[in-house]
mmCIF file of N, CA and C in Angstrom:
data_model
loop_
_atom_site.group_PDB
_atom_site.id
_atom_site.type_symbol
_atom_site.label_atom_id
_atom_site.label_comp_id
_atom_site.label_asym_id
_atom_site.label_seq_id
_atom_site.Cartn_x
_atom_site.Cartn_y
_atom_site.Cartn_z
ATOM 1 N N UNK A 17 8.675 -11.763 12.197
ATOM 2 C CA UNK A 17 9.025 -11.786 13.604
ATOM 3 C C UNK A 17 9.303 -10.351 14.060
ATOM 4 N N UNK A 18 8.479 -9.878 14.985
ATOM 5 C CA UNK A 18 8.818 -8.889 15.760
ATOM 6 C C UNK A 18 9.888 -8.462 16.896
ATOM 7 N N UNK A 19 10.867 -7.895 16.572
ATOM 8 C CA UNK A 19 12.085 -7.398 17.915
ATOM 9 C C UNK A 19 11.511 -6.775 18.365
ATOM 10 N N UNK A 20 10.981 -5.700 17.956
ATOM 11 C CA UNK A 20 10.706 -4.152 19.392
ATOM 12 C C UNK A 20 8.840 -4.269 19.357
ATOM 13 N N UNK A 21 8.128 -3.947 19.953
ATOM 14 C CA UNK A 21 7.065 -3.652 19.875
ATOM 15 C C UNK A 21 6.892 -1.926 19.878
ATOM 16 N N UNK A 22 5.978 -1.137 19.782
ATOM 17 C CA UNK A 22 6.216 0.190 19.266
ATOM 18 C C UNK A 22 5.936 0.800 20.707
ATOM 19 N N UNK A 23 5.610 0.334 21.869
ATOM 20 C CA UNK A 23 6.049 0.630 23.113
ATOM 21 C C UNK A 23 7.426 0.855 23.553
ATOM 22 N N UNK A 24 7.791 -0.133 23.442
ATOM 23 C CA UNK A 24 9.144 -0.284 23.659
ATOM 24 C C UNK A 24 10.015 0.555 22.828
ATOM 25 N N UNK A 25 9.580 0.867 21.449
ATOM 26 C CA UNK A 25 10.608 1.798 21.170
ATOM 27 C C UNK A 25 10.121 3.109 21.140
ATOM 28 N N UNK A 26 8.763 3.306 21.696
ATOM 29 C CA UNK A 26 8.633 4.823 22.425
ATOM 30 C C UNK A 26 9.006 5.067 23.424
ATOM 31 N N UNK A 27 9.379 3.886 24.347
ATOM 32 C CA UNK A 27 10.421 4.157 25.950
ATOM 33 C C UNK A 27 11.866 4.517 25.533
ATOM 34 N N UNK A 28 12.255 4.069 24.270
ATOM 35 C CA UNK A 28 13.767 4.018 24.055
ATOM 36 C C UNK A 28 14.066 5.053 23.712
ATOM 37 N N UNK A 29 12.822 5.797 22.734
ATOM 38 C CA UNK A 29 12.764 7.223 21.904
ATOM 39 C C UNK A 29 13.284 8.402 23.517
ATOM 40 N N UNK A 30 12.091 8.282 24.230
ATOM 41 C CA UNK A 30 12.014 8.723 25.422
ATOM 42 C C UNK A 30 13.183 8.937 26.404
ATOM 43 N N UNK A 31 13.591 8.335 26.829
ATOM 44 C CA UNK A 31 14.662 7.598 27.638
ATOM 45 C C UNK A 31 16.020 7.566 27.368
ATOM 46 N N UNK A 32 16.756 6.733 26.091
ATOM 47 C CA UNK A 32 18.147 6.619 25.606
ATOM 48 C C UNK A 32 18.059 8.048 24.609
ATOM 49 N N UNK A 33 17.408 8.377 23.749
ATOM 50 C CA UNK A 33 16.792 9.057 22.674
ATOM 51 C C UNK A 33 17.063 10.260 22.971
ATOM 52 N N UNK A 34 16.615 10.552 24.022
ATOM 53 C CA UNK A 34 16.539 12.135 24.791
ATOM 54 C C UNK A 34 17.747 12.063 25.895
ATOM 55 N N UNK A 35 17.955 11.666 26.384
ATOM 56 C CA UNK A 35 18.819 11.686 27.465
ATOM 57 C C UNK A 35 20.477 11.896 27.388
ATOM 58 N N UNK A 36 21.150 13.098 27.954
ATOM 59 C CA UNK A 36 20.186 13.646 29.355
ATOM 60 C C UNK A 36 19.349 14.898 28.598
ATOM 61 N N UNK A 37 18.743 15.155 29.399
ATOM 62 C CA UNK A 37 17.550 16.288 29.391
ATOM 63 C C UNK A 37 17.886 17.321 29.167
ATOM 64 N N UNK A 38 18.938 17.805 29.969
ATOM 65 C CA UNK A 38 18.643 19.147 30.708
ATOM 66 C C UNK A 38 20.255 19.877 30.042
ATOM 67 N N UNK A 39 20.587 20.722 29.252
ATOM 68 C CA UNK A 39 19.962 21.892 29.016
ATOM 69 C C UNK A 39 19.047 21.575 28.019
ATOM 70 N N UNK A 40 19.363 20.377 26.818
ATOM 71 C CA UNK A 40 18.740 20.231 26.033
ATOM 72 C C UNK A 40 18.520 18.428 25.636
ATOM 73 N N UNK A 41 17.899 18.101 24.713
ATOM 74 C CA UNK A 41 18.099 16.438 24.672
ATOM 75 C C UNK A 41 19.271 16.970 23.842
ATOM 76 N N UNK A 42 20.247 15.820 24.217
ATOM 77 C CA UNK A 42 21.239 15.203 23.483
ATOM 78 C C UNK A 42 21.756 15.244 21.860
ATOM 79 N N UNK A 43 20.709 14.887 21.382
ATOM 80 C CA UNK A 43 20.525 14.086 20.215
ATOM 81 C C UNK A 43 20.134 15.398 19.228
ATOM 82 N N UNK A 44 19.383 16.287 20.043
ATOM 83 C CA UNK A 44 18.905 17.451 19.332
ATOM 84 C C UNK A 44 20.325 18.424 19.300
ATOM 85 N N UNK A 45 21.364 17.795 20.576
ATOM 86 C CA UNK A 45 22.910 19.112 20.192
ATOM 87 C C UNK A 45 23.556 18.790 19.265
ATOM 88 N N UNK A 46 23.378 18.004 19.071
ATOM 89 C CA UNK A 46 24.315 16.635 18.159
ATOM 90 C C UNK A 46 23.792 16.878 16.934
ATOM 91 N N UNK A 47 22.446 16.993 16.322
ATOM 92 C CA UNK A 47 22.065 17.357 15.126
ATOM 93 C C UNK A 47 22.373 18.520 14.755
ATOM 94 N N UNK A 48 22.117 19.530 16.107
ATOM 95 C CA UNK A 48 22.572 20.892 15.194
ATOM 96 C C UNK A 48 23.989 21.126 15.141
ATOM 97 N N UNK A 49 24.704 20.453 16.181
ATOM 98 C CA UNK A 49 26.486 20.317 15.906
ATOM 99 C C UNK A 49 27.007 20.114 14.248
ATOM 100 N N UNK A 50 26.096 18.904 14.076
ATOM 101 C CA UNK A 50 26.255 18.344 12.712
ATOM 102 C C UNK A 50 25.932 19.207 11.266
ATOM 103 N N UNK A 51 25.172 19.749 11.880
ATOM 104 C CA UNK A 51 23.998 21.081 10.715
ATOM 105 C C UNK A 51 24.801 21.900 10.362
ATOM 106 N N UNK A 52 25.478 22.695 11.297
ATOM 107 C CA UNK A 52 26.829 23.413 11.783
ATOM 108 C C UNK A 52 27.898 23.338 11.123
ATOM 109 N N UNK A 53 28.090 22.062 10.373
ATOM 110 C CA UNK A 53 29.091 21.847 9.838
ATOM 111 C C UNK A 53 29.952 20.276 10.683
ATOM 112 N N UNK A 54 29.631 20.350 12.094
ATOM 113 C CA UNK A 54 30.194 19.213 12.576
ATOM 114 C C UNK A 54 31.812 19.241 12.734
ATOM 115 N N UNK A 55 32.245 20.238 12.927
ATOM 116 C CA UNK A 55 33.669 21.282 13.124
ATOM 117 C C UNK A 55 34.034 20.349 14.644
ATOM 118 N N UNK A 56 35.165 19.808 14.666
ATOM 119 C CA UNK A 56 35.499 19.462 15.746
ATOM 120 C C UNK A 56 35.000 18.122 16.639
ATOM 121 N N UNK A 57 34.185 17.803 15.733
ATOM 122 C CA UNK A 57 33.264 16.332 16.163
ATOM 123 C C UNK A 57 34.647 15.375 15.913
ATOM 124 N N UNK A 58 34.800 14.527 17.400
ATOM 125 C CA UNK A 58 35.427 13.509 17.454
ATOM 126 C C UNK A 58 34.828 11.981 16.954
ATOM 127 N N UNK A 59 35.500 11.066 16.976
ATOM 128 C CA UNK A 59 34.778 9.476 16.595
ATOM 129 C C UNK A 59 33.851 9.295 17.727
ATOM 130 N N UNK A 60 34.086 9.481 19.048
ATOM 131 C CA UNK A 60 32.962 9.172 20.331
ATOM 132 C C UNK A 60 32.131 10.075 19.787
ATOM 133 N N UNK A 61 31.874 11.342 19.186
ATOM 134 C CA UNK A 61 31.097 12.179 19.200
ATOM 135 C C UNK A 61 30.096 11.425 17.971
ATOM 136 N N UNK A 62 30.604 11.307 16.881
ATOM 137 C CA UNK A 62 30.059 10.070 15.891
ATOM 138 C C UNK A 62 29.350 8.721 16.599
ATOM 139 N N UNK A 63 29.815 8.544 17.540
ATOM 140 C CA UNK A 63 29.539 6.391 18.017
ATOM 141 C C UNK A 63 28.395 7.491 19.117
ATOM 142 N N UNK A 64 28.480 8.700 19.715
ATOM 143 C CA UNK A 64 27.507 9.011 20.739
ATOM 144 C C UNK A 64 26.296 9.549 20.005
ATOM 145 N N UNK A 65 26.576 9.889 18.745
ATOM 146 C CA UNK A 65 25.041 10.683 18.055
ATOM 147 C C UNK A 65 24.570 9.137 17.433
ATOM 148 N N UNK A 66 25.256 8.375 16.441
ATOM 149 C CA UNK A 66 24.284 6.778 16.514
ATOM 150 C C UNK A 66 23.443 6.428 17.600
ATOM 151 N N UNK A 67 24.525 6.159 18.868
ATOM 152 C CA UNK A 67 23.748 5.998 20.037
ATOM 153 C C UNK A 67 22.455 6.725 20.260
ATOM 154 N N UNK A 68 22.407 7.798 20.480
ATOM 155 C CA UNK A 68 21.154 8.470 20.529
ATOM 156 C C UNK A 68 20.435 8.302 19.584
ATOM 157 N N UNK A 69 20.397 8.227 18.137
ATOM 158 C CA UNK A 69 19.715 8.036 17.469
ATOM 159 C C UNK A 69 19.384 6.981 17.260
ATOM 160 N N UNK A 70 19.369 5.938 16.886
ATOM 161 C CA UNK A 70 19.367 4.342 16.672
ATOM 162 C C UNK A 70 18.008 4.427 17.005
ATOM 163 N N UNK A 71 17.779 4.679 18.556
ATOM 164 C CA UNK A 71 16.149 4.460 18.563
ATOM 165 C C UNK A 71 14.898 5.570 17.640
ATOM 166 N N UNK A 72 15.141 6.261 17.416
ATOM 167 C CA UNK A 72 14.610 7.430 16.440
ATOM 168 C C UNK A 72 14.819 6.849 15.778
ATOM 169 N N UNK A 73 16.008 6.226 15.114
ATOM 170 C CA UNK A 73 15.825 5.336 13.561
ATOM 171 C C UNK A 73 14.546 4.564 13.551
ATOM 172 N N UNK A 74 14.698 3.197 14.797
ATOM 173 C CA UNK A 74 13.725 2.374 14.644
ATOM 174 C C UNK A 74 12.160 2.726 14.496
ATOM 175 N N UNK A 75 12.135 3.841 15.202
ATOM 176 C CA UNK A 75 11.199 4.345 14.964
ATOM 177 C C UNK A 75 10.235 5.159 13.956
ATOM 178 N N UNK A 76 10.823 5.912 13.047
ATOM 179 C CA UNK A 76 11.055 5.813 11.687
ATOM 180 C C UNK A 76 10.725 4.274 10.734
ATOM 181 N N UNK A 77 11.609 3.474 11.035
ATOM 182 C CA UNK A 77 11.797 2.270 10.154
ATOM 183 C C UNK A 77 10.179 2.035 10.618
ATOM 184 N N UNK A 78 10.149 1.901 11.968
ATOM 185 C CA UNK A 78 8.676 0.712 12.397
ATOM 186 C C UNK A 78 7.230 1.504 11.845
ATOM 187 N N UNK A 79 7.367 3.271 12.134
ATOM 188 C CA UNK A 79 6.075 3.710 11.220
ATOM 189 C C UNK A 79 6.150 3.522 9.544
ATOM 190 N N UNK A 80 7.499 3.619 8.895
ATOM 191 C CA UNK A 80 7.399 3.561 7.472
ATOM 192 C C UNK A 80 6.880 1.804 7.167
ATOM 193 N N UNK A 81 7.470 0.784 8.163
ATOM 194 C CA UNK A 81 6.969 -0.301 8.022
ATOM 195 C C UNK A 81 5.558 -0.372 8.321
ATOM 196 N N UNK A 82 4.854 -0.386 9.069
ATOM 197 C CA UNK A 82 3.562 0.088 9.259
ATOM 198 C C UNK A 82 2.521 0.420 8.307
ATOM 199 N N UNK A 83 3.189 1.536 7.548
ATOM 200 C CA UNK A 83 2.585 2.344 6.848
ATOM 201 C C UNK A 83 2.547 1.562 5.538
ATOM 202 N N UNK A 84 3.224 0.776 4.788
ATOM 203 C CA UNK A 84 3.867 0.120 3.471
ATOM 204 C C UNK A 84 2.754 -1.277 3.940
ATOM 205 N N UNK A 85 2.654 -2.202 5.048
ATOM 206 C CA UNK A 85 1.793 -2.936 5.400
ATOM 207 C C UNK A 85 0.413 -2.530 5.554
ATOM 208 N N UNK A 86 -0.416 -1.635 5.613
ATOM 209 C CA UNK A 86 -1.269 -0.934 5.568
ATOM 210 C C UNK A 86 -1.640 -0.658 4.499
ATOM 211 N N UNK A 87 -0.731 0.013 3.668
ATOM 212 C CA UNK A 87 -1.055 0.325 2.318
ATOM 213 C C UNK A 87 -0.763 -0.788 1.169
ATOM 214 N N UNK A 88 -0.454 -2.088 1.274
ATOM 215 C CA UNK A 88 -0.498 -3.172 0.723
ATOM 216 C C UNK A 88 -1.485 -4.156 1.194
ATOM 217 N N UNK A 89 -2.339 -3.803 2.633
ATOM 218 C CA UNK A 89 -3.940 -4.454 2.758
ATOM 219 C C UNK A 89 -4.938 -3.441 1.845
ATOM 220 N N UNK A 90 -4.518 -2.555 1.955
ATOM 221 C CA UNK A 90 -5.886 -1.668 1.193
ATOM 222 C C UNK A 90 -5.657 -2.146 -0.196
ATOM 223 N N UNK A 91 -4.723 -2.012 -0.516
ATOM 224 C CA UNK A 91 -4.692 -2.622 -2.024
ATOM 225 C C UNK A 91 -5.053 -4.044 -2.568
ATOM 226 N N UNK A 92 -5.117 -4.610 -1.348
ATOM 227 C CA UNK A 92 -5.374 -6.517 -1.515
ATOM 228 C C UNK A 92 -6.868 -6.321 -1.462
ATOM 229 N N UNK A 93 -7.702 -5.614 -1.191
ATOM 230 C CA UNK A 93 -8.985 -5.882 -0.836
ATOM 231 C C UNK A 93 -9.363 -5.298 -2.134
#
């Protein structure tokens, strides 16, 4: 059974993922905050980088799934 279709979690990538925009995506301050050492990161700052990420996870999960189904037809034939 399918939850997301891979549309849908390229709108989410897009959209929740990145957002807001402007100076930078989100998710990308938050990684290098973390890279950094993560000095001063509160629990919202933790529950707000999941948030952003979650859809980048799925997305991840849905190509490695993809990819493992793909490569278990080539092998059936």
């Amino acid at each position: 059974m399918k939850l997301f279709s891979v549309k849908t979690i390229l709108l989410l990538c897009l959209t929740l993922g990145l957002a807001p925009f402007f100076p930078e995506p989100h998710i990308w301050g938050k990684i290098k905050w973390i890279a950094g050492g993560a000095v001063g990161m509160q629990p919202m700052d933790w529950f707000d980088t999941i948030f952003h990420g979650f859809p980048w996870l799925l997305l991840i999960g849905f190509g490695i799934g993809t990819l493992i189904k793909k490569r278990q037809g080539h092998l059936n034939k």
